Amino acid sequence: MLNRLLVLLLLPLAFSAAADAQVYEFTLANGFKLVVQEDHRSPVVVSQVWYRAGSIDEVSGTTGVAHVLEHMMFKGTGKVPAGQFSRIVAAAGGRENAFTSRDYTVYFQQLEKSRLELAMKLEADRMANLRLTDKEFAKEIQVVMEERRWRTDDKPQAQVGEQFMSTAFQSHPYARPVIGWMNDLEHMTASDARAWYQGWYAPNNATLVVVGDVDPKQVFRLAQKYFGPLKARKLPIRKPQAEPEQKGERRVTVKAPAKLPYLIMGYPAPTLQNPDTDWEPYAMEILAGVLDGNAASRLNRNLVRRDRLAVDISAGYDLISRGPSMFTFDGTPSEGSTVADLENAIRGEIENLKVNGITEEELQRVKAQVIAADVYQRDSMFYQAMQIGQMESTGLSWRALDEYPKRLQAVTTEQVLAVARKYLDDDKLTVATLDPQPMDENAPKHKEMPHVH
């Protein structure tokens, strides 16, 4: 109890320090957005370019193209030969990489502060001048297919996750894997990647986030110098993509060589639309913490340690995304238990919560835990930039970040009970299970992640 109270007493001080951080926003004439946050604790800068283009924007037949284009962005321009981008950043003492998600694609560098101009020069160059040749594409698409084999085809639990999403979502693009279906990758062409690049990679569809030991006015001048001359383009029309209401339980079973069974359960859940007035997403965040926050959380305490039904179990929820969210459970039954045993036990925990709610002690513990984790993560420049970029790229604003702890602190036990009863509805449930099959010890295995970039 003393430790929990100590954390609660420290939180206002930590958030006061975070709130004092100066954030500046600029928008260039071509629609390019720049957000700069000063952090003068060390002579380092994080630079991230966020394109509001992810797998949610893909169409059937070209799934995975957003991720493929991410790979191709390292294949050179007229000024930077193929393969040199990463070497140039490394020679400057920095590190860089990129990732693609359902909602956006991000390219980032972390450098000594005097080298920020180099990062911005390189990013502006490949935003407008990428050389996407058939030869380089033919090589890189093989790398992406190997990555798919390594990430999904060779991993039974990943296969279950993929089938879970394609079952939970019937029409929304979230049904499709970010890395793409193998058949689409096998038939993808350089023209598909060029069309994606020409459609979405424009200054008016991008946000540059810079966090570090910088002068915001100087960063703005550099953005004007390198990104300002780039021409805005008309973006493809984004049509509404609402998922039809689910009207009954859905189930899917994956049979794959594996040692242990596996279970995923999920319910459609709301996302944050208006940070000032929405309360349900914050209550859902607290609900996830009550069920799976630490060793004292209900699922771990009751199903892993007390009843020994599961080797591991977790609950998860994302309140920020461009599309619909899911409140999920996943776990591995212990020896002697089945996925049916584990599912029934999880359902029992849900029903108990929906009948009896949560205690005030649980509520305060989870608030302290969730908010403290956010405070500690904000100590990282990279995480600060990630928070800003995610908010901006999902249609929200970085200004809402300071509201997060306040809104969480305002959640009541009654609100947590209300969202549990409203959203953890059996008629909206999707269940995916792994049915382990005998393993072939002689089957080829991809032991290491294939080289990327």
CSV table of C-alpha atoms in Angstrom, one decimal:
chain,number,residue,atom,x,y,z
A,1,MET,CA,0.0,0.0,0.0
A,2,LEU,CA,2.9,2.4,0.9
A,3,ASN,CA,4.5,1.9,-2.6
A,4,ARG,CA,1.2,2.6,-4.3
A,5,LEU,CA,0.6,5.8,-2.4
A,6,LEU,CA,4.2,6.9,-3.0
A,7,VAL,CA,3.6,6.5,-6.8
A,8,LEU,CA,0.4,8.4,-6.6
A,9,LEU,CA,2.1,11.3,-4.7
A,10,LEU,CA,4.9,11.4,-7.3
A,11,LEU,CA,2.6,11.4,-10.3
A,12,PRO,CA,1.5,15.1,-10.2
A,13,LEU,CA,5.2,16.2,-10.1
A,14,ALA,CA,6.1,13.9,-13.0
A,15,PHE,CA,3.2,15.2,-15.1
A,16,SER,CA,4.0,18.8,-14.2
A,17,ALA,CA,7.5,18.3,-15.7
A,18,ALA,CA,6.1,16.7,-18.8
A,19,ALA,CA,3.5,19.5,-19.2
A,20,ASP,CA,6.3,22.1,-19.1
A,21,ALA,CA,7.9,20.6,-22.2
A,22,GLN,CA,7.5,23.1,-25.0
A,23,VAL,CA,5.9,21.8,-28.2
A,24,TYR,CA,5.6,23.8,-31.4
A,25,GLU,CA,3.5,23.2,-34.5
A,26,PHE,CA,4.1,24.5,-38.0
A,27,THR,CA,2.4,23.8,-41.3
A,28,LEU,CA,4.2,24.7,-44.6
A,29,ALA,CA,2.4,26.1,-47.6
A,30,ASN,CA,2.4,22.7,-49.3
A,31,GLY,CA,0.5,21.1,-46.4
A,32,PHE,CA,3.6,19.5,-44.8
A,33,LYS,CA,3.2,19.5,-41.0
A,34,LEU,CA,6.0,19.8,-38.5
A,35,VAL,CA,5.8,19.2,-34.7
A,36,VAL,CA,8.8,20.0,-32.6
A,37,GLN,CA,9.3,19.2,-28.9
A,38,GLU,CA,12.2,20.6,-27.0
A,39,ASP,CA,14.1,18.2,-24.7
A,40,HIS,CA,17.5,19.5,-23.7
A,41,ARG,CA,18.6,16.8,-21.4
A,42,SER,CA,21.2,15.4,-23.8
A,43,PRO,CA,22.6,16.6,-27.2
A,44,VAL,CA,20.5,14.2,-29.2
A,45,VAL,CA,17.6,14.5,-31.6
A,46,VAL,CA,14.9,12.1,-32.8
A,47,SER,CA,13.5,12.7,-36.3
A,48,GLN,CA,10.4,10.8,-37.5
A,49,VAL,CA,8.5,11.2,-40.8
A,50,TRP,CA,5.0,9.8,-40.5
A,51,TYR,CA,3.0,9.1,-43.7
A,52,ARG,CA,-0.8,8.7,-43.1
A,53,ALA,CA,-0.8,5.6,-45.3
A,54,GLY,CA,-0.9,2.0,-44.0
A,55,SER,CA,-2.6,-1.3,-44.8
A,56,ILE,CA,-5.9,0.3,-44.0
A,57,ASP,CA,-5.6,2.2,-47.3
A,58,GLU,CA,-4.8,-0.9,-49.4
A,59,VAL,CA,-7.2,-2.6,-51.7
A,60,SER,CA,-7.7,-6.4,-52.3
A,61,GLY,CA,-5.1,-7.8,-54.7
A,62,THR,CA,-2.3,-5.6,-53.5
A,63,THR,CA,-2.2,-6.3,-49.8
A,64,GLY,CA,1.2,-5.7,-48.3
A,65,VAL,CA,2.1,-2.9,-50.8
A,66,ALA,CA,2.5,-0.3,-48.0
A,67,HIS,CA,5.1,-2.5,-46.3
A,68,VAL,CA,6.8,-3.3,-49.6
A,69,LEU,CA,7.1,0.4,-50.4
A,70,GLU,CA,8.7,0.9,-47.0
A,71,HIS,CA,11.4,-1.5,-48.1
A,72,MET,CA,11.8,0.2,-51.4
A,73,MET,CA,12.3,3.6,-49.8
A,74,PHE,CA,15.8,2.5,-49.0
A,75,LYS,CA,16.6,1.7,-52.6
A,76,GLY,CA,18.0,5.1,-53.7
A,77,THR,CA,17.4,8.3,-55.4
A,78,GLY,CA,19.3,10.2,-58.1
A,79,LYS,CA,21.5,11.7,-55.3
A,80,VAL,CA,21.7,8.7,-52.9
A,81,PRO,CA,22.5,5.3,-54.5
A,82,ALA,CA,20.6,2.1,-53.5
A,83,GLY,CA,21.7,0.9,-50.1
A,84,GLN,CA,23.5,4.1,-49.1
A,85,PHE,CA,20.8,5.7,-47.0
A,86,SER,CA,21.5,3.6,-43.9
A,87,ARG,CA,25.3,3.8,-44.4
A,88,ILE,CA,25.2,7.6,-44.6
A,89,VAL,CA,23.2,7.8,-41.3
A,90,ALA,CA,25.5,5.3,-39.6
A,91,ALA,CA,28.6,7.2,-40.8
A,92,ALA,CA,27.1,10.2,-39.0
A,93,GLY,CA,26.9,8.3,-35.8
A,94,GLY,CA,23.2,7.8,-36.0
A,95,ARG,CA,20.7,4.9,-36.2
A,96,GLU,CA,17.6,4.6,-38.4
A,97,ASN,CA,14.9,2.3,-39.5
A,98,ALA,CA,11.2,2.2,-40.5
A,99,PHE,CA,8.0,0.4,-39.8
A,100,THR,CA,4.6,-0.1,-41.4
A,101,SER,CA,1.4,-0.5,-39.4
A,102,ARG,CA,-2.3,-0.7,-40.2
A,103,ASP,CA,-2.7,3.1,-39.9
A,104,TYR,CA,0.6,4.7,-41.0
A,105,THR,CA,4.2,4.2,-42.2
A,106,VAL,CA,7.1,5.7,-40.2
A,107,TYR,CA,10.7,6.5,-41.0
A,108,PHE,CA,13.0,7.6,-38.2
A,109,GLN,CA,16.5,8.6,-37.3
A,110,GLN,CA,18.3,9.3,-33.9
A,111,LEU,CA,21.3,11.4,-34.2
A,112,GLU,CA,23.6,13.9,-32.5
A,113,LYS,CA,21.7,17.2,-32.7
A,114,SER,CA,24.1,18.8,-35.2
A,115,ARG,CA,23.2,16.1,-37.7
A,116,LEU,CA,19.5,16.8,-37.9
A,117,GLU,CA,19.9,18.6,-41.2
A,118,LEU,CA,21.3,15.5,-42.7
A,119,ALA,CA,18.2,13.4,-41.7
A,120,MET,CA,15.8,16.0,-43.1
A,121,LYS,CA,17.8,16.4,-46.3
A,122,LEU,CA,17.7,12.6,-46.9
A,123,GLU,CA,14.0,12.2,-46.0
A,124,ALA,CA,12.9,15.1,-48.3
A,125,ASP,CA,15.0,13.7,-51.1
A,126,ARG,CA,13.3,10.2,-51.0
A,127,MET,CA,9.9,11.7,-50.4
A,128,ALA,CA,10.0,13.2,-53.9
A,129,ASN,CA,12.8,11.4,-55.9
A,130,LEU,CA,12.7,7.7,-55.1
A,131,ARG,CA,14.0,5.5,-58.0
A,132,LEU,CA,11.8,2.5,-57.9
A,133,THR,CA,13.3,0.2,-60.5
A,134,ASP,CA,12.0,-3.2,-61.7
A,135,LYS,CA,15.4,-4.7,-60.9
A,136,GLU,CA,15.5,-3.5,-57.2
A,137,PHE,CA,11.8,-4.4,-56.8
A,138,ALA,CA,12.4,-8.0,-58.0
A,139,LYS,CA,15.0,-8.5,-55.4
A,140,GLU,CA,13.2,-6.8,-52.5
A,141,ILE,CA,9.9,-8.6,-53.0
A,142,GLN,CA,11.7,-11.8,-52.3
A,143,VAL,CA,13.0,-10.3,-49.0
A,144,VAL,CA,9.4,-9.4,-48.1
A,145,MET,CA,8.1,-12.9,-48.9
A,146,GLU,CA,10.8,-14.4,-46.7
A,147,GLU,CA,9.9,-12.0,-44.0
A,148,ARG,CA,6.3,-13.1,-44.2
A,149,ARG,CA,7.4,-16.8,-43.9
A,150,TRP,CA,9.5,-15.9,-40.9
A,151,ARG,CA,6.9,-13.7,-39.1
A,152,THR,CA,3.8,-15.7,-39.9
A,153,ASP,CA,4.0,-18.9,-41.9
A,154,ASP,CA,6.5,-20.5,-39.6
A,155,LYS,CA,4.8,-19.3,-36.4
A,156,PRO,CA,1.6,-21.0,-35.4
A,157,GLN,CA,0.5,-18.3,-33.0
A,158,ALA,CA,1.0,-15.6,-35.6
A,159,GLN,CA,-1.2,-17.7,-38.0
A,160,VAL,CA,-3.9,-17.7,-35.3
A,161,GLY,CA,-3.6,-14.0,-34.9
A,162,GLU,CA,-3.9,-13.5,-38.7
A,163,GLN,CA,-7.0,-15.7,-38.9
A,164,PHE,CA,-8.5,-14.0,-35.8
A,165,MET,CA,-8.3,-10.6,-37.5
A,166,SER,CA,-9.7,-11.8,-40.8
A,167,THR,CA,-12.6,-13.4,-38.9
A,168,ALA,CA,-13.3,-10.5,-36.5
A,169,PHE,CA,-13.4,-8.0,-39.4
A,170,GLN,CA,-15.7,-9.0,-42.3
A,171,SER,CA,-15.3,-5.9,-44.6
A,172,HIS,CA,-13.0,-3.5,-42.9
A,173,PRO,CA,-9.3,-3.4,-44.2
A,174,TYR,CA,-8.1,-4.4,-40.7
A,175,ALA,CA,-9.1,-8.0,-41.8
A,176,ARG,CA,-6.0,-8.0,-44.0
A,177,PRO,CA,-2.4,-8.6,-42.6
A,178,VAL,CA,0.0,-5.6,-42.8
A,179,ILE,CA,2.6,-7.8,-44.4
A,180,GLY,CA,0.1,-8.9,-47.0
A,181,TRP,CA,-1.3,-12.2,-48.2
A,182,MET,CA,1.4,-14.4,-49.9
A,183,ASN,CA,-0.6,-14.7,-53.1
A,184,ASP,CA,-0.7,-10.9,-53.4
A,185,LEU,CA,3.0,-10.6,-52.8
A,186,GLU,CA,3.8,-13.3,-55.4
A,187,HIS,CA,1.9,-11.3,-58.0
A,188,MET,CA,2.9,-7.8,-57.0
A,189,THR,CA,4.7,-5.6,-59.5
A,190,ALA,CA,6.9,-2.6,-59.3
A,191,SER,CA,4.0,-0.7,-60.9
A,192,ASP,CA,1.9,-1.4,-57.8
A,193,ALA,CA,4.6,0.0,-55.5
A,194,ARG,CA,5.0,3.1,-57.8
A,195,ALA,CA,1.3,3.7,-57.7
A,196,TRP,CA,1.3,3.6,-53.9
A,197,TYR,CA,4.3,6.0,-53.7
A,198,GLN,CA,2.8,8.4,-56.2
A,199,GLY,CA,-0.6,8.3,-54.4
A,200,TRP,CA,0.4,8.7,-50.8
A,201,TYR,CA,3.9,9.9,-50.5
A,202,ALA,CA,3.3,13.6,-50.6
A,203,PRO,CA,4.2,16.5,-48.2
A,204,ASN,CA,0.5,17.1,-47.6
A,205,ASN,CA,0.1,13.5,-46.3
A,206,ALA,CA,3.1,13.6,-44.0
A,207,THR,CA,4.0,14.9,-40.6
A,208,LEU,CA,7.6,15.4,-39.4
A,209,VAL,CA,8.1,15.0,-35.6
A,210,VAL,CA,11.3,16.2,-34.1
A,211,VAL,CA,12.1,15.8,-30.4
A,212,GLY,CA,15.4,16.7,-28.8
A,213,ASP,CA,18.0,19.3,-28.0
A,214,VAL,CA,16.9,21.7,-30.7
A,215,ASP,CA,15.8,25.2,-31.5
A,216,PRO,CA,12.3,25.0,-33.0
A,217,LYS,CA,12.8,28.1,-35.2
A,218,GLN,CA,15.9,26.5,-36.7
A,219,VAL,CA,14.1,23.2,-37.2
A,220,PHE,CA,11.3,25.2,-39.0
A,221,ARG,CA,13.9,26.8,-41.3
A,222,LEU,CA,15.4,23.5,-42.2
A,223,ALA,CA,11.9,22.1,-43.0
A,224,GLN,CA,11.3,25.1,-45.2
A,225,LYS,CA,14.6,24.5,-46.9
A,226,TYR,CA,14.2,20.9,-47.7
A,227,PHE,CA,10.4,20.1,-47.6
A,228,GLY,CA,9.1,23.5,-48.6
A,229,PRO,CA,9.9,23.2,-52.3
A,230,LEU,CA,8.1,19.8,-52.6
A,231,LYS,CA,4.7,20.0,-54.4
A,232,ALA,CA,1.5,19.0,-52.8
A,233,ARG,CA,-0.5,16.4,-54.6
A,234,LYS,CA,-4.2,15.5,-54.8
A,235,LEU,CA,-4.5,12.4,-52.5
A,236,PRO,CA,-6.7,9.4,-53.3
A,237,ILE,CA,-10.2,9.7,-51.9
A,238,ARG,CA,-10.7,8.0,-48.6
A,239,LYS,CA,-14.2,6.5,-48.3
A,240,PRO,CA,-15.8,5.6,-45.0
A,241,GLN,CA,-15.0,2.0,-44.0
A,242,ALA,CA,-17.3,1.1,-41.2
A,243,GLU,CA,-17.4,-2.5,-40.1
A,244,PRO,CA,-21.0,-3.9,-40.2
A,245,GLU,CA,-22.5,-4.7,-36.8
A,246,GLN,CA,-21.6,-8.3,-35.6
A,247,LYS,CA,-24.8,-10.2,-34.9
A,248,GLY,CA,-23.4,-13.5,-33.5
A,249,GLU,CA,-20.4,-15.3,-32.2
A,250,ARG,CA,-17.7,-16.2,-34.7
A,251,ARG,CA,-15.1,-19.0,-34.5
A,252,VAL,CA,-12.1,-20.1,-36.4
A,253,THR,CA,-9.6,-23.0,-35.8
A,254,VAL,CA,-6.1,-23.1,-37.2
A,255,LYS,CA,-4.5,-26.5,-37.5
A,256,ALA,CA,-0.7,-26.2,-37.6
A,257,PRO,CA,2.4,-28.0,-36.3
A,258,ALA,CA,2.9,-26.8,-32.8
A,259,LYS,CA,3.7,-28.0,-29.3
A,260,LEU,CA,1.0,-26.2,-27.4
A,261,PRO,CA,-2.6,-25.0,-28.2
A,262,TYR,CA,-3.3,-21.3,-28.2
A,263,LEU,CA,-6.4,-19.1,-27.8
A,264,ILE,CA,-7.4,-15.6,-28.8
A,265,MET,CA,-10.8,-14.0,-27.9
A,266,GLY,CA,-11.9,-10.5,-28.9
A,267,TYR,CA,-14.8,-8.0,-28.8
A,268,PRO,CA,-15.3,-4.9,-30.9
A,269,ALA,CA,-14.4,-1.8,-28.8
A,270,PRO,CA,-14.6,2.0,-29.2
A,271,THR,CA,-11.7,4.2,-30.1
A,272,LEU,CA,-10.9,7.7,-28.9
A,273,GLN,CA,-12.7,10.3,-31.1
A,274,ASN,CA,-13.0,13.3,-28.9
A,275,PRO,CA,-10.4,13.4,-26.1
A,276,ASP,CA,-12.2,16.1,-24.2
A,277,THR,CA,-15.6,14.4,-24.0
A,278,ASP,CA,-15.1,10.7,-24.6
A,279,TRP,CA,-14.9,8.6,-21.4
A,280,GLU,CA,-15.5,5.0,-22.6
A,281,PRO,CA,-12.0,4.5,-24.1
A,282,TYR,CA,-10.4,5.6,-20.8
A,283,ALA,CA,-12.6,3.2,-18.9
A,284,MET,CA,-11.7,0.4,-21.3
A,285,GLU,CA,-8.0,1.2,-20.6
A,286,ILE,CA,-8.6,0.8,-16.9
A,287,LEU,CA,-10.6,-2.4,-17.5
A,288,ALA,CA,-7.6,-3.9,-19.4
A,289,GLY,CA,-5.4,-3.0,-16.4
A,290,VAL,CA,-7.7,-4.7,-13.9
A,291,LEU,CA,-7.7,-7.9,-15.9
A,292,ASP,CA,-4.0,-7.9,-17.0
A,293,GLY,CA,-1.8,-5.2,-15.5
A,294,ASN,CA,0.7,-7.0,-13.3
A,295,ALA,CA,1.1,-10.0,-11.1
A,296,ALA,CA,-1.8,-8.9,-9.0
A,297,SER,CA,-4.2,-8.6,-11.9
A,298,ARG,CA,-7.2,-10.9,-12.0
A,299,LEU,CA,-6.2,-13.1,-15.0
A,300,ASN,CA,-2.7,-13.8,-13.7
A,301,ARG,CA,-3.7,-14.2,-10.1
A,302,ASN,CA,-6.7,-16.4,-10.7
A,303,LEU,CA,-6.0,-18.4,-13.9
A,304,VAL,CA,-2.2,-18.7,-13.9
A,305,ARG,CA,-1.3,-18.9,-10.2
A,306,ARG,CA,-4.4,-20.1,-8.4
A,307,ASP,CA,-6.1,-22.4,-10.8
A,308,ARG,CA,-3.0,-23.2,-13.0
A,309,LEU,CA,-5.2,-23.3,-16.1
A,310,ALA,CA,-2.8,-21.2,-18.2
A,311,VAL,CA,0.9,-20.9,-18.8
A,312,ASP,CA,0.4,-17.3,-19.7
A,313,ILE,CA,-2.5,-15.0,-20.4
A,314,SER,CA,-3.1,-11.4,-21.3
A,315,ALA,CA,-5.7,-8.8,-22.1
A,316,GLY,CA,-5.2,-5.9,-24.4
A,317,TYR,CA,-6.9,-2.8,-25.8
A,318,ASP,CA,-5.8,0.1,-28.0
A,319,LEU,CA,-7.8,3.3,-27.6
A,320,ILE,CA,-6.1,5.1,-30.5
A,321,SER,CA,-6.4,4.0,-34.2
A,322,ARG,CA,-7.9,5.1,-37.5
A,323,GLY,CA,-10.3,2.1,-37.6
A,324,PRO,CA,-12.3,0.1,-35.0
A,325,SER,CA,-10.5,-1.3,-32.0
A,326,MET,CA,-10.8,-4.7,-30.3
A,327,PHE,CA,-10.6,-5.7,-26.6
A,328,THR,CA,-8.7,-9.0,-26.7
A,329,PHE,CA,-7.6,-11.9,-24.5
A,330,ASP,CA,-5.0,-14.4,-25.5
A,331,GLY,CA,-3.3,-17.3,-23.7
A,332,THR,CA,-1.7,-20.7,-23.7
A,333,PRO,CA,-3.4,-23.5,-21.6
A,334,SER,CA,-1.2,-25.3,-19.1
A,335,GLU,CA,-0.5,-29.0,-19.4
A,336,GLY,CA,-3.6,-31.0,-18.7
A,337,SER,CA,-5.9,-28.0,-19.7
A,338,THR,CA,-7.5,-27.3,-23.0
A,339,VAL,CA,-8.4,-24.2,-24.9
A,340,ALA,CA,-12.0,-24.8,-24.0
A,341,ASP,CA,-11.1,-24.9,-20.3
A,342,LEU,CA,-9.2,-21.6,-20.6
A,343,GLU,CA,-12.0,-20.0,-22.6
A,344,ASN,CA,-14.6,-21.0,-20.0
A,345,ALA,CA,-12.4,-19.6,-17.3
A,346,ILE,CA,-11.9,-16.3,-19.1
A,347,ARG,CA,-15.7,-16.1,-19.6
A,348,GLY,CA,-16.1,-16.7,-15.9
A,349,GLU,CA,-13.8,-13.8,-15.0
A,350,ILE,CA,-15.7,-11.6,-17.4
A,351,GLU,CA,-19.1,-12.6,-16.0
A,352,ASN,CA,-17.9,-12.0,-12.5
A,353,LEU,CA,-16.7,-8.5,-13.4
A,354,LYS,CA,-20.0,-7.7,-15.2
A,355,VAL,CA,-22.0,-8.8,-12.1
A,356,ASN,CA,-19.8,-7.4,-9.3
A,357,GLY,CA,-17.7,-4.7,-10.9
A,358,ILE,CA,-14.3,-3.7,-9.6
A,359,THR,CA,-13.2,-2.5,-6.2
A,360,GLU,CA,-12.0,1.0,-5.4
A,361,GLU,CA,-8.6,-0.4,-4.5
A,362,GLU,CA,-8.3,-2.1,-7.9
A,363,LEU,CA,-9.2,1.1,-9.6
A,364,GLN,CA,-6.6,3.2,-7.8
A,365,ARG,CA,-3.9,0.5,-8.3
A,366,VAL,CA,-4.5,0.4,-12.0
A,367,LYS,CA,-4.6,4.2,-12.3
A,368,ALA,CA,-1.3,4.5,-10.5
A,369,GLN,CA,0.2,1.7,-12.6
A,370,VAL,CA,-1.0,2.9,-16.1
A,371,ILE,CA,-0.2,6.5,-15.5
A,372,ALA,CA,3.2,5.8,-14.0
A,373,ALA,CA,4.1,3.6,-17.0
A,374,ASP,CA,3.1,6.5,-19.3
A,375,VAL,CA,5.3,8.9,-17.2
A,376,TYR,CA,8.3,6.6,-17.4
A,377,GLN,CA,7.9,6.0,-21.1
A,378,ARG,CA,7.7,9.8,-21.7
A,379,ASP,CA,11.2,9.9,-20.4
A,380,SER,CA,12.4,8.6,-23.8
A,381,MET,CA,12.7,11.1,-26.6
A,382,PHE,CA,11.8,8.3,-29.1
A,383,TYR,CA,8.6,7.5,-27.2
A,384,GLN,CA,7.7,11.2,-27.0
A,385,ALA,CA,8.0,11.4,-30.7
A,386,MET,CA,6.0,8.2,-31.2
A,387,GLN,CA,3.1,9.6,-29.1
A,388,ILE,CA,3.0,12.8,-31.0
A,389,GLY,CA,3.2,11.1,-34.4
A,390,GLN,CA,0.5,8.5,-33.5
A,391,MET,CA,-1.9,11.1,-32.4
A,392,GLU,CA,-1.4,13.3,-35.5
A,393,SER,CA,-1.6,10.3,-37.9
A,394,THR,CA,-4.8,9.0,-36.5
A,395,GLY,CA,-6.7,12.3,-36.8
A,396,LEU,CA,-6.2,13.5,-33.3
A,397,SER,CA,-3.8,16.2,-32.0
A,398,TRP,CA,-0.7,16.0,-29.9
A,399,ARG,CA,-2.4,18.6,-27.6
A,400,ALA,CA,-4.6,15.8,-26.3
A,401,LEU,CA,-1.6,14.0,-24.7
A,402,ASP,CA,-1.7,16.1,-21.6
A,403,GLU,CA,-5.4,15.1,-21.2
A,404,TYR,CA,-4.6,11.4,-21.0
A,405,PRO,CA,-3.6,11.3,-17.3
A,406,LYS,CA,-6.4,13.7,-16.3
A,407,ARG,CA,-9.1,11.6,-18.1
A,408,LEU,CA,-7.8,8.4,-16.6
A,409,GLN,CA,-7.9,9.8,-13.1
A,410,ALA,CA,-11.5,10.8,-13.7
A,411,VAL,CA,-12.6,7.2,-14.4
A,412,THR,CA,-15.0,5.7,-11.8
A,413,THR,CA,-15.7,2.1,-10.8
A,414,GLU,CA,-19.2,2.6,-12.2
A,415,GLN,CA,-17.9,3.5,-15.6
A,416,VAL,CA,-15.6,0.5,-15.8
A,417,LEU,CA,-18.6,-1.7,-14.9
A,418,ALA,CA,-20.7,0.0,-17.6
A,419,VAL,CA,-18.2,-0.6,-20.4
A,420,ALA,CA,-17.6,-4.2,-19.4
A,421,ARG,CA,-21.4,-4.8,-19.6
A,422,LYS,CA,-21.8,-2.9,-22.8
A,423,TYR,CA,-18.8,-4.2,-24.9
A,424,LEU,CA,-17.9,-7.7,-23.5
A,425,ASP,CA,-21.0,-9.1,-25.3
A,426,ASP,CA,-21.1,-12.8,-26.3
A,427,ASP,CA,-22.9,-11.9,-29.5
A,428,LYS,CA,-20.0,-9.8,-30.5
A,429,LEU,CA,-17.3,-12.3,-29.6
A,430,THR,CA,-14.7,-13.8,-32.0
A,431,VAL,CA,-12.7,-16.8,-30.9
A,432,ALA,CA,-9.6,-18.2,-32.7
A,433,THR,CA,-7.8,-21.3,-31.5
A,434,LEU,CA,-4.7,-23.3,-32.4
A,435,ASP,CA,-5.2,-27.0,-32.8
A,436,PRO,CA,-1.6,-28.4,-32.5
A,437,GLN,CA,-0.6,-30.9,-35.1
A,438,PRO,CA,2.5,-33.3,-35.0
A,439,MET,CA,5.7,-31.4,-35.7
A,440,ASP,CA,8.0,-32.5,-38.5
A,441,GLU,CA,11.5,-32.2,-37.1
A,442,ASN,CA,12.9,-32.3,-40.6
A,443,ALA,CA,10.9,-29.4,-41.9
A,444,PRO,CA,13.0,-26.3,-42.9
A,445,LYS,CA,13.0,-23.6,-40.3
A,446,HIS,CA,13.7,-19.9,-40.6
A,447,LYS,CA,15.7,-19.4,-37.4
A,448,GLU,CA,16.7,-15.8,-38.0
A,449,MET,CA,14.8,-12.7,-39.1
A,450,PRO,CA,15.7,-12.1,-42.8
A,451,HIS,CA,17.9,-9.0,-43.4
A,452,VAL,CA,15.9,-5.9,-43.9
A,453,HIS,CA,17.1,-2.7,-45.7
